[in-house]
């Protein structure tokens, strides 16, 4: 089916981190299975990395919409 992706700008000061929330990143596909909606990072951020809050310093290459909803993914500048 169709997937709708909604994004907003996330401003993160240098040396800081910010949680990815559904206010910033939201994908919908008409089902109630956000754990099956997977984001794959094909090009890492230029000025930082995306990581799981519980594993600081370790960049990730994918995460789910459920991870975003649980606020366990962050961008580190």
mmCIF file with all atom_site columns, N, CA and C in Angstrom:
data_model
loop_
_atom_site.group_PDB
_atom_site.id
_atom_site.type_symbol
_atom_site.label_atom_id
_atom_site.label_alt_id
_atom_site.label_comp_id
_atom_site.label_asym_id
_atom_site.label_entity_id
_atom_site.label_seq_id
_atom_site.pdbx_PDB_ins_code
_atom_site.Cartn_x
_atom_site.Cartn_y
_atom_site.Cartn_z
_atom_site.occupancy
_atom_site.B_iso_or_equiv
_atom_site.pdbx_formal_charge
_atom_site.auth_seq_id
_atom_site.auth_comp_id
_atom_site.auth_asym_id
_atom_site.auth_atom_id
_atom_site.pdbx_PDB_model_num
ATOM 1   N N  . UNK A 1 1  ? 0.799  -1.183 0.000  1.00 0.00 ? 1  UNK A N  1
ATOM 2   C CA . UNK A 1 1  ? 0.000  0.000  0.000  1.00 0.00 ? 1  UNK A CA 1
ATOM 3   C C  . UNK A 1 1  ? 0.845  1.252  0.000  1.00 0.00 ? 1  UNK A C  1
ATOM 4   N N  . UNK A 1 2  ? 0.161  2.367  0.075  1.00 0.00 ? 2  UNK A N  1
ATOM 5   C CA . UNK A 1 2  ? 0.821  3.666  0.094  1.00 0.00 ? 2  UNK A CA 1
ATOM 6   C C  . UNK A 1 2  ? 1.371  3.979  1.478  1.00 0.00 ? 2  UNK A C  1
ATOM 7   N N  . UNK A 1 3  ? 2.500  4.667  1.503  1.00 0.00 ? 3  UNK A N  1
ATOM 8   C CA . UNK A 1 3  ? 3.106  5.112  2.752  1.00 0.00 ? 3  UNK A CA 1
ATOM 9   C C  . UNK A 1 3  ? 3.224  6.632  2.705  1.00 0.00 ? 3  UNK A C  1
ATOM 10  N N  . UNK A 1 4  ? 2.751  7.280  3.765  1.00 0.00 ? 4  UNK A N  1
ATOM 11  C CA . UNK A 1 4  ? 2.868  8.733  3.894  1.00 0.00 ? 4  UNK A CA 1
ATOM 12  C C  . UNK A 1 4  ? 3.930  9.018  4.948  1.00 0.00 ? 4  UNK A C  1
ATOM 13  N N  . UNK A 1 5  ? 4.872  9.886  4.619  1.00 0.00 ? 5  UNK A N  1
ATOM 14  C CA . UNK A 1 5  ? 5.930  10.246 5.552  1.00 0.00 ? 5  UNK A CA 1
ATOM 15  C C  . UNK A 1 5  ? 5.854  11.745 5.819  1.00 0.00 ? 5  UNK A C  1
ATOM 16  N N  . UNK A 1 6  ? 5.806  12.107 7.102  1.00 0.00 ? 6  UNK A N  1
ATOM 17  C CA . UNK A 1 6  ? 5.738  13.497 7.532  1.00 0.00 ? 6  UNK A CA 1
ATOM 18  C C  . UNK A 1 6  ? 7.014  13.827 8.299  1.00 0.00 ? 6  UNK A C  1
ATOM 19  N N  . UNK A 1 7  ? 7.673  14.897 7.905  1.00 0.00 ? 7  UNK A N  1
ATOM 20  C CA . UNK A 1 7  ? 8.914  15.298 8.567  1.00 0.00 ? 7  UNK A CA 1
ATOM 21  C C  . UNK A 1 7  ? 8.876  16.779 8.916  1.00 0.00 ? 7  UNK A C  1
ATOM 22  N N  . UNK A 1 8  ? 9.589  17.124 9.964  1.00 0.00 ? 8  UNK A N  1
ATOM 23  C CA . UNK A 1 8  ? 9.791  18.514 10.360 1.00 0.00 ? 8  UNK A CA 1
ATOM 24  C C  . UNK A 1 8  ? 11.271 18.692 10.654 1.00 0.00 ? 8  UNK A C  1
ATOM 25  N N  . UNK A 1 9  ? 11.736 19.900 10.560 1.00 0.00 ? 9  UNK A N  1
ATOM 26  C CA . UNK A 1 9  ? 13.121 20.229 10.830 1.00 0.00 ? 9  UNK A CA 1
ATOM 27  C C  . UNK A 1 9  ? 13.438 19.991 12.303 1.00 0.00 ? 9  UNK A C  1
ATOM 28  N N  . UNK A 1 10 ? 14.571 19.349 12.545 1.00 0.00 ? 10 UNK A N  1
ATOM 29  C CA . UNK A 1 10 ? 15.043 19.106 13.904 1.00 0.00 ? 10 UNK A CA 1
ATOM 30  C C  . UNK A 1 10 ? 16.338 19.887 14.082 1.00 0.00 ? 10 UNK A C  1
ATOM 31  N N  . UNK A 1 11 ? 16.290 20.935 14.899 1.00 0.00 ? 11 UNK A N  1
ATOM 32  C CA . UNK A 1 11 ? 17.482 21.740 15.159 1.00 0.00 ? 11 UNK A CA 1
ATOM 33  C C  . UNK A 1 11 ? 18.157 21.229 16.424 1.00 0.00 ? 11 UNK A C  1
ATOM 34  N N  . UNK A 1 12 ? 19.446 20.897 16.277 1.00 0.00 ? 12 UNK A N  1
ATOM 35  C CA . UNK A 1 12 ? 20.214 20.376 17.399 1.00 0.00 ? 12 UNK A CA 1
ATOM 36  C C  . UNK A 1 12 ? 21.490 21.196 17.522 1.00 0.00 ? 12 UNK A C  1
ATOM 37  N N  . UNK A 1 13 ? 21.692 21.855 18.657 1.00 0.00 ? 13 UNK A N  1
ATOM 38  C CA . UNK A 1 13 ? 22.918 22.640 18.838 1.00 0.00 ? 13 UNK A CA 1
ATOM 39  C C  . UNK A 1 13 ? 24.164 21.745 18.790 1.00 0.00 ? 13 UNK A C  1
ATOM 40  N N  . UNK A 1 14 ? 25.263 22.317 18.350 1.00 0.00 ? 14 UNK A N  1
ATOM 41  C CA . UNK A 1 14 ? 26.521 21.579 18.260 1.00 0.00 ? 14 UNK A CA 1
ATOM 42  C C  . UNK A 1 14 ? 26.884 20.988 19.626 1.00 0.00 ? 14 UNK A C  1
ATOM 43  N N  . UNK A 1 15 ? 27.229 19.707 19.615 1.00 0.00 ? 15 UNK A N  1
ATOM 44  C CA . UNK A 1 15 ? 27.602 19.017 20.838 1.00 0.00 ? 15 UNK A CA 1
ATOM 45  C C  . UNK A 1 15 ? 26.429 18.513 21.661 1.00 0.00 ? 15 UNK A C  1
ATOM 46  N N  . UNK A 1 16 ? 25.227 18.698 21.171 1.00 0.00 ? 16 UNK A N  1
ATOM 47  C CA . UNK A 1 16 ? 24.021 18.306 21.907 1.00 0.00 ? 16 UNK A CA 1
ATOM 48  C C  . UNK A 1 16 ? 23.339 17.139 21.212 1.00 0.00 ? 16 UNK A C  1
ATOM 49  N N  . UNK A 1 17 ? 22.268 16.650 21.801 1.00 0.00 ? 17 UNK A N  1
ATOM 50  C CA . UNK A 1 17 ? 21.465 15.585 21.216 1.00 0.00 ? 17 UNK A CA 1
ATOM 51  C C  . UNK A 1 17 ? 19.995 15.948 21.316 1.00 0.00 ? 17 UNK A C  1
ATOM 52  N N  . UNK A 1 18 ? 19.187 15.363 20.432 1.00 0.00 ? 18 UNK A N  1
ATOM 53  C CA . UNK A 1 18 ? 17.755 15.597 20.456 1.00 0.00 ? 18 UNK A CA 1
ATOM 54  C C  . UNK A 1 18 ? 17.038 14.309 20.095 1.00 0.00 ? 18 UNK A C  1
ATOM 55  N N  . UNK A 1 19 ? 15.966 14.028 20.822 1.00 0.00 ? 19 UNK A N  1
ATOM 56  C CA . UNK A 1 19 ? 15.191 12.818 20.575 1.00 0.00 ? 19 UNK A CA 1
ATOM 57  C C  . UNK A 1 19 ? 14.376 12.946 19.304 1.00 0.00 ? 19 UNK A C  1
ATOM 58  N N  . UNK A 1 20 ? 14.303 11.864 18.561 1.00 0.00 ? 20 UNK A N  1
ATOM 59  C CA . UNK A 1 20 ? 13.415 11.798 17.407 1.00 0.00 ? 20 UNK A CA 1
ATOM 60  C C  . UNK A 1 20 ? 12.031 11.449 17.952 1.00 0.00 ? 20 UNK A C  1
ATOM 61  N N  . UNK A 1 21 ? 11.041 12.279 17.653 1.00 0.00 ? 21 UNK A N  1
ATOM 62  C CA . UNK A 1 21 ? 9.676  12.044 18.111 1.00 0.00 ? 21 UNK A CA 1
ATOM 63  C C  . UNK A 1 21 ? 8.751  11.980 16.908 1.00 0.00 ? 21 UNK A C  1
ATOM 64  N N  . UNK A 1 22 ? 7.527  11.576 17.140 1.00 0.00 ? 22 UNK A N  1
ATOM 65  C CA . UNK A 1 22 ? 6.557  11.515 16.051 1.00 0.00 ? 22 UNK A CA 1
ATOM 66  C C  . UNK A 1 22 ? 6.168  12.902 15.574 1.00 0.00 ? 22 UNK A C  1
ATOM 67  N N  . UNK A 1 23 ? 6.472  13.943 16.347 1.00 0.00 ? 23 UNK A N  1
ATOM 68  C CA . UNK A 1 23 ? 6.257  15.317 15.885 1.00 0.00 ? 23 UNK A CA 1
ATOM 69  C C  . UNK A 1 23 ? 7.246  15.681 14.787 1.00 0.00 ? 23 UNK A C  1
ATOM 70  N N  . UNK A 1 24 ? 8.415  15.024 14.785 1.00 0.00 ? 24 UNK A N  1
ATOM 71  C CA . UNK A 1 24 ? 9.487  15.306 13.830 1.00 0.00 ? 24 UNK A CA 1
ATOM 72  C C  . UNK A 1 24 ? 9.489  14.313 12.676 1.00 0.00 ? 24 UNK A C  1
ATOM 73  N N  . UNK A 1 25 ? 9.181  13.060 12.959 1.00 0.00 ? 25 UNK A N  1
ATOM 74  C CA . UNK A 1 25 ? 9.251  12.001 11.953 1.00 0.00 ? 25 UNK A CA 1
ATOM 75  C C  . UNK A 1 25 ? 8.108  11.015 12.158 1.00 0.00 ? 25 UNK A C  1
ATOM 76  N N  . UNK A 1 26 ? 7.236  10.920 11.166 1.00 0.00 ? 26 UNK A N  1
ATOM 77  C CA . UNK A 1 26 ? 6.076  10.039 11.268 1.00 0.00 ? 26 UNK A CA 1
ATOM 78  C C  . UNK A 1 26 ? 5.779  9.431  9.907  1.00 0.00 ? 26 UNK A C  1
ATOM 79  N N  . UNK A 1 27 ? 5.719  8.115  9.872  1.00 0.00 ? 27 UNK A N  1
ATOM 80  C CA . UNK A 1 27 ? 5.326  7.395  8.658  1.00 0.00 ? 27 UNK A CA 1
ATOM 81  C C  . UNK A 1 27 ? 4.050  6.610  8.957  1.00 0.00 ? 27 UNK A C  1
ATOM 82  N N  . UNK A 1 28 ? 3.137  6.632  8.021  1.00 0.00 ? 28 UNK A N  1
ATOM 83  C CA . UNK A 1 28 ? 1.870  5.915  8.159  1.00 0.00 ? 28 UNK A CA 1
ATOM 84  C C  . UNK A 1 28 ? 1.622  5.113  6.887  1.00 0.00 ? 28 UNK A C  1
ATOM 85  N N  . UNK A 1 29 ? 1.128  3.894  7.059  1.00 0.00 ? 29 UNK A N  1
ATOM 86  C CA . UNK A 1 29 ? 0.818  3.081  5.879  1.00 0.00 ? 29 UNK A CA 1
ATOM 87  C C  . UNK A 1 29 ? -0.587 2.497  5.926  1.00 0.00 ? 29 UNK A C  1
ATOM 88  N N  . UNK A 1 30 ? -1.409 2.985  6.857  1.00 0.00 ? 30 UNK A N  1
ATOM 89  C CA . UNK A 1 30 ? -2.786 2.514  6.932  1.00 0.00 ? 30 UNK A CA 1
ATOM 90  C C  . UNK A 1 30 ? -2.958 1.287  7.799  1.00 0.00 ? 30 UNK A C  1
ATOM 91  N N  . UNK A 1 31 ? -1.892 0.741  8.353  1.00 0.00 ? 31 UNK A N  1
ATOM 92  C CA . UNK A 1 31 ? -1.993 -0.393 9.273  1.00 0.00 ? 31 UNK A CA 1
ATOM 93  C C  . UNK A 1 31 ? -1.669 0.087  10.681 1.00 0.00 ? 31 UNK A C  1
ATOM 94  N N  . UNK A 1 32 ? -1.900 -0.763 11.624 1.00 0.00 ? 32 UNK A N  1
ATOM 95  C CA . UNK A 1 32 ? -1.556 -0.443 13.013 1.00 0.00 ? 32 UNK A CA 1
ATOM 96  C C  . UNK A 1 32 ? -0.313 -1.213 13.440 1.00 0.00 ? 32 UNK A C  1
ATOM 97  N N  . UNK A 1 33 ? 0.707  -1.229 12.574 1.00 0.00 ? 33 UNK A N  1
ATOM 98  C CA . UNK A 1 33 ? 1.928  -1.970 12.868 1.00 0.00 ? 33 UNK A CA 1
ATOM 99  C C  . UNK A 1 33 ? 3.158  -1.079 12.677 1.00 0.00 ? 33 UNK A C  1
ATOM 100 N N  . UNK A 1 34 ? 3.333  -0.060 13.552 1.00 0.00 ? 34 UNK A N  1
ATOM 101 C CA . UNK A 1 34 ? 4.470  0.841  13.389 1.00 0.00 ? 34 UNK A CA 1
ATOM 102 C C  . UNK A 1 34 ? 5.819  0.134  13.549 1.00 0.00 ? 34 UNK A C  1
ATOM 103 N N  . UNK A 1 35 ? 5.825  -1.004 14.220 1.00 0.00 ? 35 UNK A N  1
ATOM 104 C CA . UNK A 1 35 ? 7.079  -1.755 14.364 1.00 0.00 ? 35 UNK A CA 1
ATOM 105 C C  . UNK A 1 35 ? 7.555  -2.344 13.040 1.00 0.00 ? 35 UNK A C  1
ATOM 106 N N  . UNK A 1 36 ? 6.675  -2.402 12.049 1.00 0.00 ? 36 UNK A N  1
ATOM 107 C CA . UNK A 1 36 ? 7.043  -2.938 10.736 1.00 0.00 ? 36 UNK A CA 1
ATOM 108 C C  . UNK A 1 36 ? 7.459  -1.841 9.747  1.00 0.00 ? 36 UNK A C  1
ATOM 109 N N  . UNK A 1 37 ? 7.277  -0.583 10.120 1.00 0.00 ? 37 UNK A N  1
ATOM 110 C CA . UNK A 1 37 ? 7.730  0.530  9.279  1.00 0.00 ? 37 UNK A CA 1
ATOM 111 C C  . UNK A 1 37 ? 9.174  0.829  9.639  1.00 0.00 ? 37 UNK A C  1
ATOM 112 N N  . UNK A 1 38 ? 10.068 0.547  8.725  1.00 0.00 ? 38 UNK A N  1
ATOM 113 C CA . UNK A 1 38 ? 11.492 0.631  8.993  1.00 0.00 ? 38 UNK A CA 1
ATOM 114 C C  . UNK A 1 38 ? 12.139 1.766  8.208  1.00 0.00 ? 38 UNK A C  1
ATOM 115 N N  . UNK A 1 39 ? 12.899 2.595  8.917  1.00 0.00 ? 39 UNK A N  1
ATOM 116 C CA . UNK A 1 39 ? 13.710 3.627  8.290  1.00 0.00 ? 39 UNK A CA 1
ATOM 117 C C  . UNK A 1 39 ? 15.117 3.068  8.121  1.00 0.00 ? 39 UNK A C  1
ATOM 118 N N  . UNK A 1 40 ? 15.685 3.226  6.937  1.00 0.00 ? 40 UNK A N  1
ATOM 119 C CA . UNK A 1 40 ? 17.047 2.778  6.672  1.00 0.00 ? 40 UNK A CA 1
ATOM 120 C C  . UNK A 1 40 ? 17.877 4.006  6.317  1.00 0.00 ? 40 UNK A C  1
ATOM 121 N N  . UNK A 1 41 ? 18.960 4.203  7.036  1.00 0.00 ? 41 UNK A N  1
ATOM 122 C CA . UNK A 1 41 ? 19.835 5.352  6.816  1.00 0.00 ? 41 UNK A CA 1
ATOM 123 C C  . UNK A 1 41 ? 20.818 4.977  5.709  1.00 0.00 ? 41 UNK A C  1
ATOM 124 N N  . UNK A 1 42 ? 20.615 5.526  4.533  1.00 0.00 ? 42 UNK A N  1
ATOM 125 C CA . UNK A 1 42 ? 21.475 5.200  3.395  1.00 0.00 ? 42 UNK A CA 1
ATOM 126 C C  . UNK A 1 42 ? 22.653 6.151  3.272  1.00 0.00 ? 42 UNK A C  1
ATOM 127 N N  . UNK A 1 43 ? 22.514 7.333  3.870  1.00 0.00 ? 43 UNK A N  1
ATOM 128 C CA . UNK A 1 43 ? 23.592 8.316  3.875  1.00 0.00 ? 43 UNK A CA 1
ATOM 129 C C  . UNK A 1 43 ? 23.610 8.944  5.266  1.00 0.00 ? 43 UNK A C  1
ATOM 130 N N  . UNK A 1 44 ? 24.670 8.715  6.038  1.00 0.00 ? 44 UNK A N  1
ATOM 131 C CA . UNK A 1 44 ? 24.674 9.236  7.408  1.00 0.00 ? 44 UNK A CA 1
ATOM 132 C C  . UNK A 1 44 ? 24.676 10.759 7.443  1.00 0.00 ? 44 UNK A C  1
ATOM 133 N N  . UNK A 1 45 ? 24.188 11.343 8.533  1.00 0.00 ? 45 UNK A N  1
ATOM 134 C CA . UNK A 1 45 ? 24.185 12.798 8.660  1.00 0.00 ? 45 UNK A CA 1
ATOM 135 C C  . UNK A 1 45 ? 25.599 13.366 8.557  1.00 0.00 ? 45 UNK A C  1
ATOM 136 N N  . UNK A 1 46 ? 25.710 14.556 8.004  1.00 0.00 ? 46 UNK A N  1
ATOM 137 C CA . UNK A 1 46 ? 27.009 15.189 7.789  1.00 0.00 ? 46 UNK A CA 1
ATOM 138 C C  . UNK A 1 46 ? 27.662 15.644 9.091  1.00 0.00 ? 46 UNK A C  1
ATOM 139 N N  . UNK A 1 47 ? 26.868 16.096 10.051 1.00 0.00 ? 47 UNK A N  1
ATOM 140 C CA . UNK A 1 47 ? 27.417 16.700 11.255 1.00 0.00 ? 47 UNK A CA 1
ATOM 141 C C  . UNK A 1 47 ? 27.118 15.929 12.535 1.00 0.00 ? 47 UNK A C  1
ATOM 142 N N  . UNK A 1 48 ? 26.859 14.655 12.441 1.00 0.00 ? 48 UNK A N  1
ATOM 143 C CA . UNK A 1 48 ? 26.563 13.889 13.643 1.00 0.00 ? 48 UNK A CA 1
ATOM 144 C C  . UNK A 1 48 ? 26.167 12.477 13.293 1.00 0.00 ? 48 UNK A C  1
ATOM 145 N N  . UNK A 1 49 ? 25.370 11.881 14.167 1.00 0.00 ? 49 UNK A N  1
ATOM 146 C CA . UNK A 1 49 ? 24.916 10.518 13.914 1.00 0.00 ? 49 UNK A CA 1
ATOM 147 C C  . UNK A 1 49 ? 23.583 10.282 14.598 1.00 0.00 ? 49 UNK A C  1
ATOM 148 N N  . UNK A 1 50 ? 22.913 9.244  14.134 1.00 0.00 ? 50 UNK A N  1
ATOM 149 C CA . UNK A 1 50 ? 21.669 8.804  14.748 1.00 0.00 ? 50 UNK A CA 1
ATOM 150 C C  . UNK A 1 50 ? 22.006 7.555  15.541 1.00 0.00 ? 50 UNK A C  1
ATOM 151 N N  . UNK A 1 51 ? 21.505 7.497  16.781 1.00 0.00 ? 51 UNK A N  1
ATOM 152 C CA . UNK A 1 51 ? 21.840 6.372  17.646 1.00 0.00 ? 51 UNK A CA 1
ATOM 153 C C  . UNK A 1 51 ? 20.681 6.071  18.586 1.00 0.00 ? 51 UNK A C  1
ATOM 154 N N  . UNK A 1 52 ? 20.727 4.877  19.178 1.00 0.00 ? 52 UNK A N  1
ATOM 155 C CA . UNK A 1 52 ? 19.752 4.536  20.211 1.00 0.00 ? 52 UNK A CA 1
ATOM 156 C C  . UNK A 1 52 ? 20.192 5.199  21.512 1.00 0.00 ? 52 UNK A C  1
ATOM 157 N N  . UNK A 1 53 ? 19.245 5.724  22.267 1.00 0.00 ? 53 UNK A N  1
ATOM 158 C CA . UNK A 1 53 ? 19.530 6.409  23.516 1.00 0.00 ? 53 UNK A CA 1
ATOM 159 C C  . UNK A 1 53 ? 20.287 5.488  24.468 1.00 0.00 ? 53 UNK A C  1
ATOM 160 N N  . UNK A 1 54 ? 19.954 4.211  24.468 1.00 0.00 ? 54 UNK A N  1
ATOM 161 C CA . UNK A 1 54 ? 20.570 3.257  25.387 1.00 0.00 ? 54 UNK A CA 1
ATOM 162 C C  . UNK A 1 54 ? 21.970 2.817  24.967 1.00 0.00 ? 54 UNK A C  1
ATOM 163 N N  . UNK A 1 55 ? 22.403 3.210  23.754 1.00 0.00 ? 55 UNK A N  1
ATOM 164 C CA . UNK A 1 55 ? 23.732 2.852  23.254 1.00 0.00 ? 55 UNK A CA 1
ATOM 165 C C  . UNK A 1 55 ? 24.442 4.095  22.711 1.00 0.00 ? 55 UNK A C  1
ATOM 166 N N  . UNK A 1 56 ? 24.757 5.057  23.606 1.00 0.00 ? 56 UNK A N  1
ATOM 167 C CA . UNK A 1 56 ? 25.385 6.298  23.142 1.00 0.00 ? 56 UNK A CA 1
ATOM 168 C C  . UNK A 1 56 ? 26.735 6.045  22.482 1.00 0.00 ? 56 UNK A C  1
ATOM 169 N N  . UNK A 1 57 ? 26.984 6.815  21.430 1.00 0.00 ? 57 UNK A N  1
ATOM 170 C CA . UNK A 1 57 ? 28.259 6.723  20.723 1.00 0.00 ? 57 UNK A CA 1
ATOM 171 C C  . UNK A 1 57 ? 28.297 5.693  19.622 1.00 0.00 ? 57 UNK A C  1
ATOM 172 N N  . UNK A 1 58 ? 27.243 4.883  19.506 1.00 0.00 ? 58 UNK A N  1
ATOM 173 C CA . UNK A 1 58 ? 27.205 3.837  18.485 1.00 0.00 ? 58 UNK A CA 1
ATOM 174 C C  . UNK A 1 58 ? 26.162 4.221  17.426 1.00 0.00 ? 58 UNK A C  1
ATOM 175 N N  . UNK A 1 59 ? 26.613 4.584  16.221 1.00 0.00 ? 59 UNK A N  1
ATOM 176 C CA . UNK A 1 59 ? 25.648 4.956  15.171 1.00 0.00 ? 59 UNK A CA 1
ATOM 177 C C  . UNK A 1 59 ? 24.835 3.746  14.720 1.00 0.00 ? 59 UNK A C  1
ATOM 178 N N  . UNK A 1 60 ? 23.588 4.007  14.335 1.00 0.00 ? 60 UNK A N  1
ATOM 179 C CA . UNK A 1 60 ? 22.723 2.941  13.828 1.00 0.00 ? 60 UNK A CA 1
ATOM 180 C C  . UNK A 1 60 ? 22.455 3.162  12.341 1.00 0.00 ? 60 UNK A C  1
ATOM 181 N N  . UNK A 1 61 ? 22.054 2.112  11.667 1.00 0.00 ? 61 UNK A N  1
ATOM 182 C CA . UNK A 1 61 ? 21.778 2.195  10.233 1.00 0.00 ? 61 UNK A CA 1
ATOM 183 C C  . UNK A 1 61 ? 20.295 2.019  9.923  1.00 0.00 ? 61 UNK A C  1
ATOM 184 N N  . UNK A 1 62 ? 19.491 1.649  10.924 1.00 0.00 ? 62 UNK A N  1
ATOM 185 C CA . UNK A 1 62 ? 18.050 1.525  10.719 1.00 0.00 ? 62 UNK A CA 1
ATOM 186 C C  . UNK A 1 62 ? 17.338 1.599  12.067 1.00 0.00 ? 62 UNK A C  1
ATOM 187 N N  . UNK A 1 63 ? 16.061 1.959  11.999 1.00 0.00 ? 63 UNK A N  1
ATOM 188 C CA . UNK A 1 63 ? 15.214 2.001  13.188 1.00 0.00 ? 63 UNK A CA 1
ATOM 189 C C  . UNK A 1 63 ? 13.768 1.988  12.722 1.00 0.00 ? 63 UNK A C  1
ATOM 190 N N  . UNK A 1 64 ? 12.851 1.652  13.610 1.00 0.00 ? 64 UNK A N  1
ATOM 191 C CA . UNK A 1 64 ? 11.440 1.539  13.234 1.00 0.00 ? 64 UNK A CA 1
ATOM 192 C C  . UNK A 1 64 ? 10.634 2.756  13.683 1.00 0.00 ? 64 UNK A C  1
ATOM 193 N N  . UNK A 1 65 ? 9.428  2.868  13.150 1.00 0.00 ? 65 UNK A N  1
ATOM 194 C CA . UNK A 1 65 ? 8.524  3.938  13.574 1.00 0.00 ? 65 UNK A CA 1
ATOM 195 C C  . UNK A 1 65 ? 8.174  3.750  15.048 1.00 0.00 ? 65 UNK A C  1
ATOM 196 N N  . UNK A 1 66 ? 8.113  2.515  15.506 1.00 0.00 ? 66 UNK A N  1
ATOM 197 C CA . UNK A 1 66 ? 7.838  2.246  16.918 1.00 0.00 ? 66 UNK A CA 1
ATOM 198 C C  . UNK A 1 66 ? 8.975  2.786  17.791 1.00 0.00 ? 66 UNK A C  1
ATOM 199 N N  . UNK A 1 67 ? 10.217 2.674  17.319 1.00 0.00 ? 67 UNK A N  1
ATOM 200 C CA . UNK A 1 67 ? 11.357 3.242  18.052 1.00 0.00 ? 67 UNK A CA 1
ATOM 201 C C  . UNK A 1 67 ? 11.191 4.749  18.201 1.00 0.00 ? 67 UNK A C  1
ATOM 202 N N  . UNK A 1 68 ? 10.730 5.403  17.151 1.00 0.00 ? 68 UNK A N  1
ATOM 203 C CA . UNK A 1 68 ? 10.495 6.850  17.192 1.00 0.00 ? 68 UNK A CA 1
ATOM 204 C C  . UNK A 1 68 ? 9.377  7.159  18.189 1.00 0.00 ? 68 UNK A C  1
ATOM 205 N N  . UNK A 1 69 ? 8.301  6.399  18.138 1.00 0.00 ? 69 UNK A N  1
ATOM 206 C CA . UNK A 1 69 ? 7.171  6.622  19.037 1.00 0.00 ? 69 UNK A CA 1
ATOM 207 C C  . UNK A 1 69 ? 7.574  6.427  20.498 1.00 0.00 ? 69 UNK A C  1
ATOM 208 N N  . UNK A 1 70 ? 8.485  5.503  20.753 1.00 0.00 ? 70 UNK A N  1
ATOM 209 C CA . UNK A 1 70 ? 8.952  5.253  22.126 1.00 0.00 ? 70 UNK A CA 1
ATOM 210 C C  . UNK A 1 70 ? 10.068 6.216  22.539 1.00 0.00 ? 70 UNK A C  1
ATOM 211 N N  . UNK A 1 71 ? 10.486 7.083  21.624 1.00 0.00 ? 71 UNK A N  1
ATOM 212 C CA . UNK A 1 71 ? 11.520 8.095  21.865 1.00 0.00 ? 71 UNK A CA 1
ATOM 213 C C  . UNK A 1 71 ? 12.824 7.455  22.355 1.00 0.00 ? 71 UNK A C  1
ATOM 214 N N  . UNK A 1 72 ? 13.263 6.407  21.637 1.00 0.00 ? 72 UNK A N  1
ATOM 215 C CA . UNK A 1 72 ? 14.514 5.744  21.988 1.00 0.00 ? 72 UNK A CA 1
ATOM 216 C C  . UNK A 1 72 ? 15.589 5.971  20.929 1.00 0.00 ? 72 UNK A C  1
ATOM 217 N N  . UNK A 1 73 ? 15.288 6.836  19.942 1.00 0.00 ? 73 UNK A N  1
ATOM 218 C CA . UNK A 1 73 ? 16.244 7.171  18.900 1.00 0.00 ? 73 UNK A CA 1
ATOM 219 C C  . UNK A 1 73 ? 16.558 8.662  19.022 1.00 0.00 ? 73 UNK A C  1
ATOM 220 N N  . UNK A 1 74 ? 17.843 9.009  18.882 1.00 0.00 ? 74 UNK A N  1
ATOM 221 C CA . UNK A 1 74 ? 18.198 10.421 18.949 1.00 0.00 ? 74 UNK A CA 1
ATOM 222 C C  . UNK A 1 74 ? 19.233 10.772 17.892 1.00 0.00 ? 74 UNK A C  1
ATOM 223 N N  . UNK A 1 75 ? 19.285 12.068 17.599 1.00 0.00 ? 75 UNK A N  1
ATOM 224 C CA . UNK A 1 75 ? 20.308 12.604 16.704 1.00 0.00 ? 75 UNK A CA 1
ATOM 225 C C  . UNK A 1 75 ? 21.322 13.306 17.586 1.00 0.00 ? 75 UNK A C  1
ATOM 226 N N  . UNK A 1 76 ? 22.594 12.981 17.409 1.00 0.00 ? 76 UNK A N  1
ATOM 227 C CA . UNK A 1 76 ? 23.671 13.594 18.168 1.00 0.00 ? 76 UNK A CA 1
ATOM 228 C C  . UNK A 1 76 ? 24.493 14.438 17.213 1.00 0.00 ? 76 UNK A C  1
ATOM 229 N N  . UNK A 1 77 ? 24.626 15.725 17.531 1.00 0.00 ? 77 UNK A N  1
ATOM 230 C CA . UNK A 1 77 ? 25.389 16.642 16.674 1.00 0.00 ? 77 UNK A CA 1
ATOM 231 C C  . UNK A 1 77 ? 26.848 16.628 17.110 1.00 0.00 ? 77 UNK A C  1
#
